[in-house]
C-alpha positions as a LaTeX table, in Angstrom:
\begin{tabular}{lrrr}
\hline
Residue & $x$ (\AA) & $y$ (\AA) & $z$ (\AA) \\
\hline
Met1 & 80.14 & 97.82 & 119.99 \\
Glu2 & 78.11 & 97.13 & 123.09 \\
Ala3 & 80.93 & 98.28 & 125.38 \\
Leu4 & 81.35 & 101.49 & 123.35 \\
Leu5 & 77.62 & 102.23 & 123.56 \\
Glu6 & 77.53 & 101.50 & 127.28 \\
Ile7 & 80.42 & 103.93 & 127.85 \\
Leu8 & 78.68 & 106.61 & 125.77 \\
Ile9 & 75.49 & 106.11 & 127.81 \\
Lys10 & 77.38 & 106.11 & 131.13 \\
Val11 & 79.08 & 109.45 & 130.41 \\
Gly12 & 75.82 & 110.94 & 129.16 \\
Tyr13 & 76.62 & 111.31 & 125.46 \\
Val14 & 73.88 & 108.90 & 124.42 \\
Ser15 & 70.40 & 108.61 & 125.88 \\
Lys16 & 69.88 & 105.60 & 128.12 \\
Asp17 & 66.57 & 105.11 & 126.33 \\
Ile18 & 68.18 & 103.92 & 123.08 \\
Asn19 & 67.78 & 100.34 & 121.98 \\
Ile20 & 71.33 & 99.11 & 122.59 \\
Glu21 & 70.77 & 95.90 & 120.63 \\
Ile22 & 69.64 & 97.78 & 117.51 \\
Glu23 & 72.31 & 100.47 & 117.82 \\
Lys24 & 75.01 & 97.83 & 118.33 \\
Leu25 & 73.96 & 96.07 & 115.12 \\
Arg26 & 73.60 & 99.35 & 113.22 \\
Leu27 & 77.07 & 100.56 & 114.23 \\
Ser28 & 78.57 & 97.18 & 113.35 \\
Ala29 & 76.86 & 97.28 & 109.95 \\
Val30 & 78.20 & 100.77 & 109.24 \\
Ile31 & 81.76 & 99.84 & 110.19 \\
Glu32 & 81.71 & 96.47 & 108.42 \\
Gly33 & 80.19 & 98.02 & 105.30 \\
Leu34 & 82.80 & 100.76 & 105.26 \\
Ser35 & 85.55 & 98.16 & 105.65 \\
Ile36 & 84.33 & 96.29 & 102.56 \\
His37 & 83.98 & 99.51 & 100.57 \\
Ala38 & 87.49 & 100.60 & 101.64 \\
Leu39 & 88.89 & 97.32 & 100.34 \\
Leu40 & 86.97 & 97.45 & 97.06 \\
Arg41 & 87.10 & 101.20 & 96.38 \\
Pro42 & 90.11 & 102.62 & 98.25 \\
Glu43 & 90.25 & 105.63 & 95.95 \\
Ile44 & 86.80 & 106.72 & 97.20 \\
Phe45 & 86.74 & 105.26 & 100.72 \\
Thr46 & 90.08 & 106.57 & 101.93 \\
Ile47 & 91.08 & 106.33 & 105.57 \\
Glu48 & 90.17 & 109.98 & 106.02 \\
Lys49 & 86.75 & 109.58 & 104.37 \\
Thr50 & 86.01 & 106.45 & 106.38 \\
Glu51 & 86.92 & 108.25 & 109.62 \\
Gln52 & 84.66 & 111.16 & 108.63 \\
Ile53 & 81.72 & 108.82 & 108.04 \\
Ile54 & 82.18 & 107.00 & 111.36 \\
Thr55 & 82.60 & 110.30 & 113.22 \\
His56 & 79.47 & 111.67 & 111.58 \\
His57 & 77.50 & 108.55 & 112.54 \\
Leu58 & 78.69 & 108.72 & 116.16 \\
Asn59 & 77.91 & 112.45 & 116.36 \\
Glu60 & 74.37 & 111.80 & 115.14 \\
Leu61 & 73.99 & 108.99 & 117.69 \\
Cys62 & 75.21 & 111.24 & 120.48 \\
Asn63 & 72.89 & 114.11 & 119.50 \\
Gln64 & 69.66 & 112.10 & 119.56 \\
\hline
\end{tabular}
């Protein structure tokens, strides 16, 4: 997660003023939580829905 955030900062998609440590943990929590939900409720958390949620989260992070 840290490498992803550093790349996003380097190319200017994410502000260099973000707290990388917090964002790294937050992104990990979102992805890990979605993974558990996808295993337990695959009819709701489909691959497509999970991708939409992660994309939405990253878009919000990049638009801060």
